[in-house]
mmCIF file of C-alpha atoms in Angstrom:
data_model
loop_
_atom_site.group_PDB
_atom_site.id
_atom_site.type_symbol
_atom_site.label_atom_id
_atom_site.label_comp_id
_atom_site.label_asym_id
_atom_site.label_seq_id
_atom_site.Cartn_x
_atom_site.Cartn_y
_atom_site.Cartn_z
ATOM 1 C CA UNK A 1 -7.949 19.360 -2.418
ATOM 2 C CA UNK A 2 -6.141 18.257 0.961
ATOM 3 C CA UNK A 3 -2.944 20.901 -0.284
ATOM 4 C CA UNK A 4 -4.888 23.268 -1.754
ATOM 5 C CA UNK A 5 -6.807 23.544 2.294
ATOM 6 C CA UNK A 6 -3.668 23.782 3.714
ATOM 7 C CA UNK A 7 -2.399 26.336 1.426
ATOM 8 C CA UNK A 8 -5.866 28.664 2.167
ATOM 9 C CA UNK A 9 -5.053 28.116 6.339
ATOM 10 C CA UNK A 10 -1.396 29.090 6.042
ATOM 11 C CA UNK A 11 -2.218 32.026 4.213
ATOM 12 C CA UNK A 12 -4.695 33.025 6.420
ATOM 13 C CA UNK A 13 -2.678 32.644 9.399
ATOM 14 C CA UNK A 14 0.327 34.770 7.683
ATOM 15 C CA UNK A 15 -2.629 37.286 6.943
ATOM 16 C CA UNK A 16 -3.622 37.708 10.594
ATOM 17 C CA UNK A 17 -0.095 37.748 11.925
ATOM 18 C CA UNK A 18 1.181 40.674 9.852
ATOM 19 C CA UNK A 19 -1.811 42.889 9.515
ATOM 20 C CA UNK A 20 -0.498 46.296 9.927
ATOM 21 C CA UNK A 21 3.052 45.453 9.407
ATOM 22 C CA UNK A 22 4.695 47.038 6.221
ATOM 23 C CA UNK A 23 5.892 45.494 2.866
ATOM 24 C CA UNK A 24 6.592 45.600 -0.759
ATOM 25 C CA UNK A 25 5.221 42.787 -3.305
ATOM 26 C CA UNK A 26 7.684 41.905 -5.395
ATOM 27 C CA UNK A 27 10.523 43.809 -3.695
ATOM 28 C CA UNK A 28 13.704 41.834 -3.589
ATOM 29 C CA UNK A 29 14.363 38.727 -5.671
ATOM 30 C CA UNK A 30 16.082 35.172 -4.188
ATOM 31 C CA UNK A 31 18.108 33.598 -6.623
ATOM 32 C CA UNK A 32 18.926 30.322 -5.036
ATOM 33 C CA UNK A 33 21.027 26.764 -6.255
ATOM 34 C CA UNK A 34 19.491 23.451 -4.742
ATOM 35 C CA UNK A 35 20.513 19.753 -3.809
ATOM 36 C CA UNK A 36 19.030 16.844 -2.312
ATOM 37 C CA UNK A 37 16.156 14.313 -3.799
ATOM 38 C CA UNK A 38 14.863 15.784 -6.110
ATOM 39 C CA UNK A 39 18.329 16.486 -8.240
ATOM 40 C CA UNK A 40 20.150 19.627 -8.671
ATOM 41 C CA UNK A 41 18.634 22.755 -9.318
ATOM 42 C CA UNK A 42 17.714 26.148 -9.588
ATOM 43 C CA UNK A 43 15.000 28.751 -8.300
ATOM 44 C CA UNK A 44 13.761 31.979 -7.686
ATOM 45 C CA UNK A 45 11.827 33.532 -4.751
ATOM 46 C CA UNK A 46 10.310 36.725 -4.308
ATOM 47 C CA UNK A 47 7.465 38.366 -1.541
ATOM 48 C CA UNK A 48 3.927 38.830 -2.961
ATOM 49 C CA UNK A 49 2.353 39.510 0.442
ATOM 50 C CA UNK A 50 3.770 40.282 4.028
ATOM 51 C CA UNK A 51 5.401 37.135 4.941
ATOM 52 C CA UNK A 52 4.391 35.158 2.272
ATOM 53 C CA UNK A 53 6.708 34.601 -0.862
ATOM 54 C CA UNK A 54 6.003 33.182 -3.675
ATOM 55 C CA UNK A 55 9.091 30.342 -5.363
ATOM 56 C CA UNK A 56 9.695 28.753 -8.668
ATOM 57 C CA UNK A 57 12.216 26.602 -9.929
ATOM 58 C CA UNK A 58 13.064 23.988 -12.132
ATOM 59 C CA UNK A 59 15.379 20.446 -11.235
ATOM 60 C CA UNK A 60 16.979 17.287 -13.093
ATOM 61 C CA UNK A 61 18.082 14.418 -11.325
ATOM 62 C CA UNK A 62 21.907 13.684 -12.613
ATOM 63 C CA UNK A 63 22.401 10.412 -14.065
ATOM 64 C CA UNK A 64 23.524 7.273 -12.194
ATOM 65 C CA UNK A 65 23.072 3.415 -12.647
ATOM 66 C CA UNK A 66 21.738 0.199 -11.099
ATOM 67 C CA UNK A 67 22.298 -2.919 -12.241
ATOM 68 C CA UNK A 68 19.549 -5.778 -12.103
ATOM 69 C CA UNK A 69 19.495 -9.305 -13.790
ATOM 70 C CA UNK A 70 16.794 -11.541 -15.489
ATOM 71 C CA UNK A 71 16.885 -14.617 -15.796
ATOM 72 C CA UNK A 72 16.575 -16.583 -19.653
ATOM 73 C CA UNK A 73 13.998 -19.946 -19.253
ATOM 74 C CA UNK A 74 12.999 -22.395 -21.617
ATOM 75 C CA UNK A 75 10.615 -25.414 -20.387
ATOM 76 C CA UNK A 76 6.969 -25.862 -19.933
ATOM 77 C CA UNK A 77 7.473 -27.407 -16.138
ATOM 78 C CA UNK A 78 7.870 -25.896 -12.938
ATOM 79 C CA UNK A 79 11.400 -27.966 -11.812
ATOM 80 C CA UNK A 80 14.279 -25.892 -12.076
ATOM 81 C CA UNK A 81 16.627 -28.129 -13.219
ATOM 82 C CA UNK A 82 14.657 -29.481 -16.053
ATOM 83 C CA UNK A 83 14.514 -26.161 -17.141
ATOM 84 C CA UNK A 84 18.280 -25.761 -17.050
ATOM 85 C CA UNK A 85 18.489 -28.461 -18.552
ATOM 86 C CA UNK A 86 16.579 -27.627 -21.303
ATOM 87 C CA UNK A 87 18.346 -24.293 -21.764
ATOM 88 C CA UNK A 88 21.804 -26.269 -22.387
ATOM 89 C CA UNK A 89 20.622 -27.518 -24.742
ATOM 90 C CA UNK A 90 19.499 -25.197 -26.624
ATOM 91 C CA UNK A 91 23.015 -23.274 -26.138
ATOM 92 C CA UNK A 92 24.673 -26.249 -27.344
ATOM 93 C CA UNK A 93 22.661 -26.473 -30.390
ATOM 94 C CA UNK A 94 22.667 -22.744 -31.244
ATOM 95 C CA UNK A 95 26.869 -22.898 -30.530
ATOM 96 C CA UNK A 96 27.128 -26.078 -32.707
ATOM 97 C CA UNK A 97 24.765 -23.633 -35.400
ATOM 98 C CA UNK A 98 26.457 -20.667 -35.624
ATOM 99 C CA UNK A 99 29.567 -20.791 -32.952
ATOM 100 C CA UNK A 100 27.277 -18.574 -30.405
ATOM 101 C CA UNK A 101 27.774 -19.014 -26.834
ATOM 102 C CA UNK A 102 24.603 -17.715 -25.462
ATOM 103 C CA UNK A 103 24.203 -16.267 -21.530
ATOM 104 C CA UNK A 104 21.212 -17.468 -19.904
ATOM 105 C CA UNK A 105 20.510 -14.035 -18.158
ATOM 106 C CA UNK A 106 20.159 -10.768 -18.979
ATOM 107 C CA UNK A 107 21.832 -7.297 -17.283
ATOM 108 C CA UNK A 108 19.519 -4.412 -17.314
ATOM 109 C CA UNK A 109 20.588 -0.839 -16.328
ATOM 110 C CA UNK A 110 18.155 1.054 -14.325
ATOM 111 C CA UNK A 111 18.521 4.797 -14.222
ATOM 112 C CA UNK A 112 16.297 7.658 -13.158
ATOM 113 C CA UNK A 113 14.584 10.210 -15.926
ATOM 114 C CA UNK A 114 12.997 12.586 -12.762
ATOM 115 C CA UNK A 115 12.734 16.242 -13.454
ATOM 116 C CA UNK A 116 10.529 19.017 -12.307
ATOM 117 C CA UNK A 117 9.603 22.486 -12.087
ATOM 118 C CA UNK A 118 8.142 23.445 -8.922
ATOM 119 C CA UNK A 119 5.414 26.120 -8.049
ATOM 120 C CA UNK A 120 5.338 26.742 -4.178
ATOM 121 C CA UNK A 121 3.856 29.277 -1.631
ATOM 122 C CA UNK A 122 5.934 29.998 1.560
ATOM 123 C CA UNK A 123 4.917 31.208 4.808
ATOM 124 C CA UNK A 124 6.507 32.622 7.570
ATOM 125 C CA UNK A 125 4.786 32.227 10.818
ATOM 126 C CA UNK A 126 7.594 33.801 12.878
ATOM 127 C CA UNK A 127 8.685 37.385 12.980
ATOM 128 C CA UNK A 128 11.979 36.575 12.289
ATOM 129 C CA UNK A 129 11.210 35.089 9.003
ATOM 130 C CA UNK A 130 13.761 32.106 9.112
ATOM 131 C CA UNK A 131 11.396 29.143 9.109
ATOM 132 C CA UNK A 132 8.492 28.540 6.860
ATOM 133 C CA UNK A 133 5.786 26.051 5.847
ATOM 134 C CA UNK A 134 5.343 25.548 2.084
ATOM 135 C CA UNK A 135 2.547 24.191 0.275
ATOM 136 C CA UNK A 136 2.379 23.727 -3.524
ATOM 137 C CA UNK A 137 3.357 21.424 -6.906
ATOM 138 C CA UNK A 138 5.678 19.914 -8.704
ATOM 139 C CA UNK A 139 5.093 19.440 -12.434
ATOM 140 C CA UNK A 140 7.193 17.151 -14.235
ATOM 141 C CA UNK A 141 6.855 14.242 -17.114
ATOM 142 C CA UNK A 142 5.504 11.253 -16.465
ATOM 143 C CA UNK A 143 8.360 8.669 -17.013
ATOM 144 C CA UNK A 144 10.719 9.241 -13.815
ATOM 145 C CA UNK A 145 12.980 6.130 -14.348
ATOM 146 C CA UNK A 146 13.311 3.792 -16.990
ATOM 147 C CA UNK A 147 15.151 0.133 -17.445
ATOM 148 C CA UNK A 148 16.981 -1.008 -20.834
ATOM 149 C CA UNK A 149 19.391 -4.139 -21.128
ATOM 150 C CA UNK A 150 22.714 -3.034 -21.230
ATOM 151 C CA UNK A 151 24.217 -2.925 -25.118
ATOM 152 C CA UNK A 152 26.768 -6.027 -24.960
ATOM 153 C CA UNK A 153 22.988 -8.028 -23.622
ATOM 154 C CA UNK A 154 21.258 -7.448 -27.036
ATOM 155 C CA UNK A 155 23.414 -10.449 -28.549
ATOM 156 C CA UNK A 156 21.889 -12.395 -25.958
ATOM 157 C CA UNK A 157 18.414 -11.132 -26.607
ATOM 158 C CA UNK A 158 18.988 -11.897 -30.640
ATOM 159 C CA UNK A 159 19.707 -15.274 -29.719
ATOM 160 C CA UNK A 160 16.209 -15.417 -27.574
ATOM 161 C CA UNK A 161 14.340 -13.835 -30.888
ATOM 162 C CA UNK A 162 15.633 -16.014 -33.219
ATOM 163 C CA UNK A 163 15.315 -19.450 -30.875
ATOM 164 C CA UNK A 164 11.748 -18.272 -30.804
ATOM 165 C CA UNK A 165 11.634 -17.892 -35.038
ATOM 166 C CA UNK A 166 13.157 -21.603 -34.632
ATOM 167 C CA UNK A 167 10.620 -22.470 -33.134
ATOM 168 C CA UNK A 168 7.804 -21.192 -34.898
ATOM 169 C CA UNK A 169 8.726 -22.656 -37.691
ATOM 170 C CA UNK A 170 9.293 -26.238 -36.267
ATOM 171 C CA UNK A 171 5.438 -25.531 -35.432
ATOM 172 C CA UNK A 172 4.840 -24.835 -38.794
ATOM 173 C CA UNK A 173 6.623 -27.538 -40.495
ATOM 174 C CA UNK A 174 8.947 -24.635 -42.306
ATOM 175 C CA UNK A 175 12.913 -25.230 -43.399
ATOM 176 C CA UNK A 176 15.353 -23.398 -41.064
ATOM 177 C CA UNK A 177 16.042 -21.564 -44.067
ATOM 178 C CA UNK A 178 16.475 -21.830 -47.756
ATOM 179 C CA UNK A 179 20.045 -21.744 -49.763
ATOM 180 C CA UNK A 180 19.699 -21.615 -53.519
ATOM 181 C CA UNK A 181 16.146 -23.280 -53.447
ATOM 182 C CA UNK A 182 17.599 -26.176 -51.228
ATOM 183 C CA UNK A 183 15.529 -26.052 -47.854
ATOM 184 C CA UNK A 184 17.809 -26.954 -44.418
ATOM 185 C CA UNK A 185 15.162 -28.366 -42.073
ATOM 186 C CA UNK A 186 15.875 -28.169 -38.300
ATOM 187 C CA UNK A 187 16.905 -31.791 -37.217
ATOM 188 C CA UNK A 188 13.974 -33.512 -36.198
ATOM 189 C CA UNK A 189 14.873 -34.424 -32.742
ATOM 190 C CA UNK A 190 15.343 -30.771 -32.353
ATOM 191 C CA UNK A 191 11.999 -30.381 -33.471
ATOM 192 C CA UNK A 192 10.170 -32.710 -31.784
ATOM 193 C CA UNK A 193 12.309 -31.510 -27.879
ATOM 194 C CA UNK A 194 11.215 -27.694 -28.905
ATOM 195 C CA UNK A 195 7.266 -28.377 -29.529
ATOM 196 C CA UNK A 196 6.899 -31.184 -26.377
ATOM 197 C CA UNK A 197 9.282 -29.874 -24.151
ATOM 198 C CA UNK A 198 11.027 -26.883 -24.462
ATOM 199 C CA UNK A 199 8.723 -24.049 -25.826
ATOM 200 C CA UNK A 200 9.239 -20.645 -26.361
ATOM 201 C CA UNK A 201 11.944 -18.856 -24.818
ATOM 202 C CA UNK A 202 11.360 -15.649 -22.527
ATOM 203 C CA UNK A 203 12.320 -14.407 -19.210
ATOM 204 C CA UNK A 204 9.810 -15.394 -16.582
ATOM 205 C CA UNK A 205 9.642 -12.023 -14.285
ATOM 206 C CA UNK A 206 5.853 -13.235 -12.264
ATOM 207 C CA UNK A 207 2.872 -14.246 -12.422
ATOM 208 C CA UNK A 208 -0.708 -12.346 -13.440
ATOM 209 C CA UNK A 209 -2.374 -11.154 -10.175
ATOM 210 C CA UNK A 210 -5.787 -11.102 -12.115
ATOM 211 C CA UNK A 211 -7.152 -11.521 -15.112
ATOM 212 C CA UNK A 212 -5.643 -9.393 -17.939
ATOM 213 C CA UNK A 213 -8.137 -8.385 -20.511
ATOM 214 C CA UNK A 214 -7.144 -8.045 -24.839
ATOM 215 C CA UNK A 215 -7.778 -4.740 -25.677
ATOM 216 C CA UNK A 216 -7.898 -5.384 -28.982
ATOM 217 C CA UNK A 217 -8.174 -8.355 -31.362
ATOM 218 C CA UNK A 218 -4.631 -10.985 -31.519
ATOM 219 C CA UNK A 219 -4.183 -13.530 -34.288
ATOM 220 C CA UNK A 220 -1.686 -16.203 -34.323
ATOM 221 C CA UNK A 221 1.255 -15.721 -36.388
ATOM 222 C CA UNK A 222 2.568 -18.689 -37.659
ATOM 223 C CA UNK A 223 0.959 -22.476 -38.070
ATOM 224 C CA UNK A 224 0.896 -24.749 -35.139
ATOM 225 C CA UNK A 225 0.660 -28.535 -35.925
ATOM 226 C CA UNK A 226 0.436 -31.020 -32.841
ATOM 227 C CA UNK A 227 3.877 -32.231 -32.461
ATOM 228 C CA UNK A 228 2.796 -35.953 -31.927
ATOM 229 C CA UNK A 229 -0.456 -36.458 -34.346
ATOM 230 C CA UNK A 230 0.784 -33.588 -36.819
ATOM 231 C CA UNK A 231 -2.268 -31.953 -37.361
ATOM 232 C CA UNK A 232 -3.093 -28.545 -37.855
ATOM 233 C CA UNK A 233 -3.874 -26.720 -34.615
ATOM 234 C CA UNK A 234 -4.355 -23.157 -35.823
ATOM 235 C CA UNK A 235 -3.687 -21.633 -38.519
ATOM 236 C CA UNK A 236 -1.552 -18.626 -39.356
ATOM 237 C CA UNK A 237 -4.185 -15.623 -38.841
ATOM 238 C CA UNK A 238 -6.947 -17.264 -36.724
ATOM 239 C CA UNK A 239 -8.588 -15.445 -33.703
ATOM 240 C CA UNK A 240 -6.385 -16.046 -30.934
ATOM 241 C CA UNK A 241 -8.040 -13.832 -28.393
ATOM 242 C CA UNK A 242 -10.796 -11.365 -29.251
ATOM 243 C CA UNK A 243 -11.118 -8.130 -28.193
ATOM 244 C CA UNK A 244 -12.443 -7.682 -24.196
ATOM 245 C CA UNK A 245 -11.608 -11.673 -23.948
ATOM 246 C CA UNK A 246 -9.361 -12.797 -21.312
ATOM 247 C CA UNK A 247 -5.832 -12.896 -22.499
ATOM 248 C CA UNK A 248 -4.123 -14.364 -19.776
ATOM 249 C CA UNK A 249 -5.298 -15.562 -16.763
ATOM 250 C CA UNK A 250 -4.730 -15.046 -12.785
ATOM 251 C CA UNK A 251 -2.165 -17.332 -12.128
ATOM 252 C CA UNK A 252 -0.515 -17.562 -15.839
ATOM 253 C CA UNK A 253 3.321 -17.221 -16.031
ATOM 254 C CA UNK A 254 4.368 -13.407 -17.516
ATOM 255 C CA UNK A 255 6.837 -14.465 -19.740
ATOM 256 C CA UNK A 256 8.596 -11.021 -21.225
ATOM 257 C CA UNK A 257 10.077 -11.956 -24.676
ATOM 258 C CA UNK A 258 12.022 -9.327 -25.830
ATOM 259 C CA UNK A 259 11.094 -6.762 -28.952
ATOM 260 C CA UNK A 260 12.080 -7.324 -32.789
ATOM 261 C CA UNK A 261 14.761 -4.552 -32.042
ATOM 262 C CA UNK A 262 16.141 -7.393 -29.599
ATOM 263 C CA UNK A 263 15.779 -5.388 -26.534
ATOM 264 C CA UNK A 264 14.121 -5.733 -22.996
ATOM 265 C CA UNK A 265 12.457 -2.456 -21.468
ATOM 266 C CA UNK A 266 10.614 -1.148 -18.432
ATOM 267 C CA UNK A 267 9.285 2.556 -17.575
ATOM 268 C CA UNK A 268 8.260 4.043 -13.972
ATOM 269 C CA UNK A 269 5.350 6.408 -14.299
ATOM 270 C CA UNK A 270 3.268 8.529 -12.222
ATOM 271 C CA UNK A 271 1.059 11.645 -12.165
ATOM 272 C CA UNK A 272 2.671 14.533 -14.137
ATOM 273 C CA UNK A 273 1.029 17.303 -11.381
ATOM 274 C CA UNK A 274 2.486 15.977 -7.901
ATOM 275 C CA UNK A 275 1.081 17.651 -4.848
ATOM 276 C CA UNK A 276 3.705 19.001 -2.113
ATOM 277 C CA UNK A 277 3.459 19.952 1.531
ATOM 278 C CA UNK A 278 6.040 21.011 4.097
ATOM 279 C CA UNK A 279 8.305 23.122 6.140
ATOM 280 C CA UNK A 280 11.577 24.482 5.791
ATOM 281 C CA UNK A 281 14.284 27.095 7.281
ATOM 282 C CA UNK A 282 16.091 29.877 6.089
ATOM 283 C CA UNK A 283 19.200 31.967 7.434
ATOM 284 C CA UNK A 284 21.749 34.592 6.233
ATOM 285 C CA UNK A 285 25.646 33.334 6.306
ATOM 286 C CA UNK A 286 26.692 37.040 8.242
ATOM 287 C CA UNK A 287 24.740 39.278 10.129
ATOM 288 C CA UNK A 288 24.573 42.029 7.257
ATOM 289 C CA UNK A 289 24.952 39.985 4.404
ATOM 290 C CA UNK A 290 22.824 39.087 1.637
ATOM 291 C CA UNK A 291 23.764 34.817 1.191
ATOM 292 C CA UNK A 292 21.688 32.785 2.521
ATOM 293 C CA UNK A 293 21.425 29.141 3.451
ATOM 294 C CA UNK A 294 18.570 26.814 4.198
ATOM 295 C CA UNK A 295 17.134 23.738 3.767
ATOM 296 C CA UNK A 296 13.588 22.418 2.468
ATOM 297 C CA UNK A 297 11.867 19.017 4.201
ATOM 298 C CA UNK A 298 7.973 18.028 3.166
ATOM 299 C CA UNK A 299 6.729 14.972 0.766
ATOM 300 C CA UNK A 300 5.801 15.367 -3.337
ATOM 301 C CA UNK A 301 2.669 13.160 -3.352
ATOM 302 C CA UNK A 302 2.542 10.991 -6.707
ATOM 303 C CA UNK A 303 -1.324 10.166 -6.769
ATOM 304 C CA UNK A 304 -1.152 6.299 -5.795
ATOM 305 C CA UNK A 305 1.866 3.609 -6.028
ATOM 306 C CA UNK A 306 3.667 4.292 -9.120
ATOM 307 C CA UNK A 307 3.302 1.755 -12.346
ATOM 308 C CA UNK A 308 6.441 -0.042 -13.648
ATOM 309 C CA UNK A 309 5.164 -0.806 -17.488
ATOM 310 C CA UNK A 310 7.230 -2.803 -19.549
ATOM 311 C CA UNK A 311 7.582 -2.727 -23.238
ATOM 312 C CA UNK A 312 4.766 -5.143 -24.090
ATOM 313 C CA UNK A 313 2.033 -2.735 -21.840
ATOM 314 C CA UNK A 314 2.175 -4.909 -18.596
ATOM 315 C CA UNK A 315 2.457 -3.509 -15.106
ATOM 316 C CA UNK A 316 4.684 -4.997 -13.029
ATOM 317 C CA UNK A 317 3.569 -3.229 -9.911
ATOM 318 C CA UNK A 318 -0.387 -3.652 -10.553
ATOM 319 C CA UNK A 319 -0.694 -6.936 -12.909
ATOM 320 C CA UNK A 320 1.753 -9.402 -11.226
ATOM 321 C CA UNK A 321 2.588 -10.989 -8.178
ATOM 322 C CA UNK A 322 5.837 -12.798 -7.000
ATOM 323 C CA UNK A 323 7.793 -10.676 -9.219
ATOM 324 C CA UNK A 324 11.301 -12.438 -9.302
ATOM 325 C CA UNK A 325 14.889 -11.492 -8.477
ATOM 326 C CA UNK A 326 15.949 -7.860 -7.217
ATOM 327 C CA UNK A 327 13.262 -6.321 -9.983
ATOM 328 C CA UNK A 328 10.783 -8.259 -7.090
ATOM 329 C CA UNK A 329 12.281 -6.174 -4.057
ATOM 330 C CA UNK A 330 11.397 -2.766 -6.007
ATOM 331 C CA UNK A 331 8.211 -3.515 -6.837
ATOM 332 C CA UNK A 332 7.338 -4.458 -3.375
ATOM 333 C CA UNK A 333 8.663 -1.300 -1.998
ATOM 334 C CA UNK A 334 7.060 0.331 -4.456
ATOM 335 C CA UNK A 335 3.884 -1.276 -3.877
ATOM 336 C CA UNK A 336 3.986 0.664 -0.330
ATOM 337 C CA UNK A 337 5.029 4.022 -1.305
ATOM 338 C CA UNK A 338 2.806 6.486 -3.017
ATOM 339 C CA UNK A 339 4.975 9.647 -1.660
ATOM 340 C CA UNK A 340 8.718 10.714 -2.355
ATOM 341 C CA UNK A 341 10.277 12.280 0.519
ATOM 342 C CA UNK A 342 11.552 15.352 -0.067
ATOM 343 C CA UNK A 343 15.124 16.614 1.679
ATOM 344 C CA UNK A 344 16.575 20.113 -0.538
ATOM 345 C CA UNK A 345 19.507 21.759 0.743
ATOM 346 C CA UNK A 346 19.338 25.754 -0.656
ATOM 347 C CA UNK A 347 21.968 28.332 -1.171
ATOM 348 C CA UNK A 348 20.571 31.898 -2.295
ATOM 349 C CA UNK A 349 21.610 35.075 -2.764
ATOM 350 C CA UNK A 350 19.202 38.205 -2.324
ATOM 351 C CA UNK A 351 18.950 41.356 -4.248
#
């Protein structure tokens, strides 16, 4: 509504200006190449009434990487070292099992996925028609970065899933694994250090700002027997948390395990229909000739702080707090910005 106001005033201002003053809609058409924030990119702009033009164009932001890191915990206590601790041990056992040196952290490769096509309205309040304020949108999907381990991580991340199967099925009293109807148990100190101290493994990125609710009914997945009186805790399909129950609570530890296809993923999203307002200028390379060069400034608004969703459905901008490690210093930032600056460089020619 605020745009759409300031559209309605610049037009009407334009319309005041050049009352009497002659011109063709739709008489010459501005073919011009763009750079800056937004990506590289293309558009087209042509007059529709007196000094007003109307431009439309489409951009793709080319591809480029940062790294970030996650750190791999095991341990239900809060002292680091224990925890480390813990964790050597486990990559001792799983070397010892199947001559696997496993990392403790985890690389993930950020990159941005931000395209648009843009519908704006330009005015020229001067007679000389070089500078102009713009009002208008940008229109582009949802998703405008995304995070993924990098490919030589996902060994890593098997060796996180199957420490985790390990460990379900020391809670469940199961073999490691069968070999020609012989059972190979997990060795029962093993056993008894996963279920008392060591837990599951995941990467601990924050903790829950609030209460997160379970949008639909969870059941346990595998047997849980208490690790010092044996006896059955839950069962393998019981209600674990019933739909509009709390699933975790403000305060609880966000531990991100990663999915059965061994792999660790977060999205940015925001509005698909982003609002712009701003000004730019506009002036010909030679005094005759038809090549211009300009430049656009304003803000694309995105509707509110973008979300940073993860592959599990939590938000690491909205549901957590203390969000760990450089992934913590975007989500802060992020947390204060619910605008992207805009900053196009434009080179056009007119016929």
């Amino acid at each position: 509504m605020k745009c759409r106001s300031i559209a309605i005033m610049l037009m009407y201002a334009s319309t005041v200006y050049c009352t009497g003053q002659d011109w063709k809609p739709l008489s010459t058409c501005d073919v011009g190449l763009t750079a800056g924030s937004t990506g590289l990119g293309v558009d087209v702009a042509m007059p529709i009434y007196r000094n007003i033009q109307v431009r439309a164009g489409a951009m793709f932001m080319p591809k480029f990487y940062k790294t970030m890191n996650f750190g791999v915990e095991v341990g239900m206590t809060e002292n680091a070292e224990t925890r480390q601790y813990y964790m050597d041990n486990i990559r001792q056992f799983i070397h010892g099992f199947i001559n696997y040196d496993m990392k403790d952290n985890v690389d993930m490769q950020g990159e941005p996925t931000f395209s648009n096509a843009k519908l704006l309205i330009d005015v020229f309040p001067l007679s000389n028609k070089h500078w102009h304020l713009t009002a208008g949108v940008y229109i582009g999907g949802r998703t405008v970065a995304k995070a993924k381990n990098k490919q030589e991580e996902i060994s890593t991340l098997m060796g996180v899933n199957m420490y985790n199967e390990l460990y379900k099925k020391a809670a469940a009293r199961e073999p490691m694994f069968s070999v020609n109807g012989m059972d190979v148990d997990i060795p029962d100190h093993f056993v008894s250090a996963m279920l008392e101290y060591y837990g599951e493994m995941a990467i601990h990125l924050g903790d829950f700002d609030h209460d997160v609710i379970a949008t639909e009914d969870i059941y346990w997945d595998y047997d849980y027997y208490d690790p010092r009186t044996s006896q059955l805790i839950h069962a393998k399909g019981d209600l674990r948390c019933a739909k509009g129950d709390v699933l975790y609570h403000e305060g609880d530890a966000y531990r991100m395990k990663p999915t059965e296809q061994n792999e660790v993923i977060a999205r940015a999203r925001v509005n698909a229909v982003r609002p712009y307002v701003g000004f730019g200028y506009n002036g010909a390379l030679s005094r005759n000739g038809n090549t211009y060069i300009g430049f656009d400034m304003g803000i694309m608004m995105w509707g509110g702080s973008p979300s940073v969703i993860t592959h599990d459905g939590i938000d690491l901008v909205k549901d957590l707090r203390d969000v760990r490690g450089k992934v913590g210093d975007y989500v802060k930032l992020i947390k204060k910005v619910d605008a992207y600056p805009v900053i196009e460089l434009r080179i056009s020619q007119k016929f």
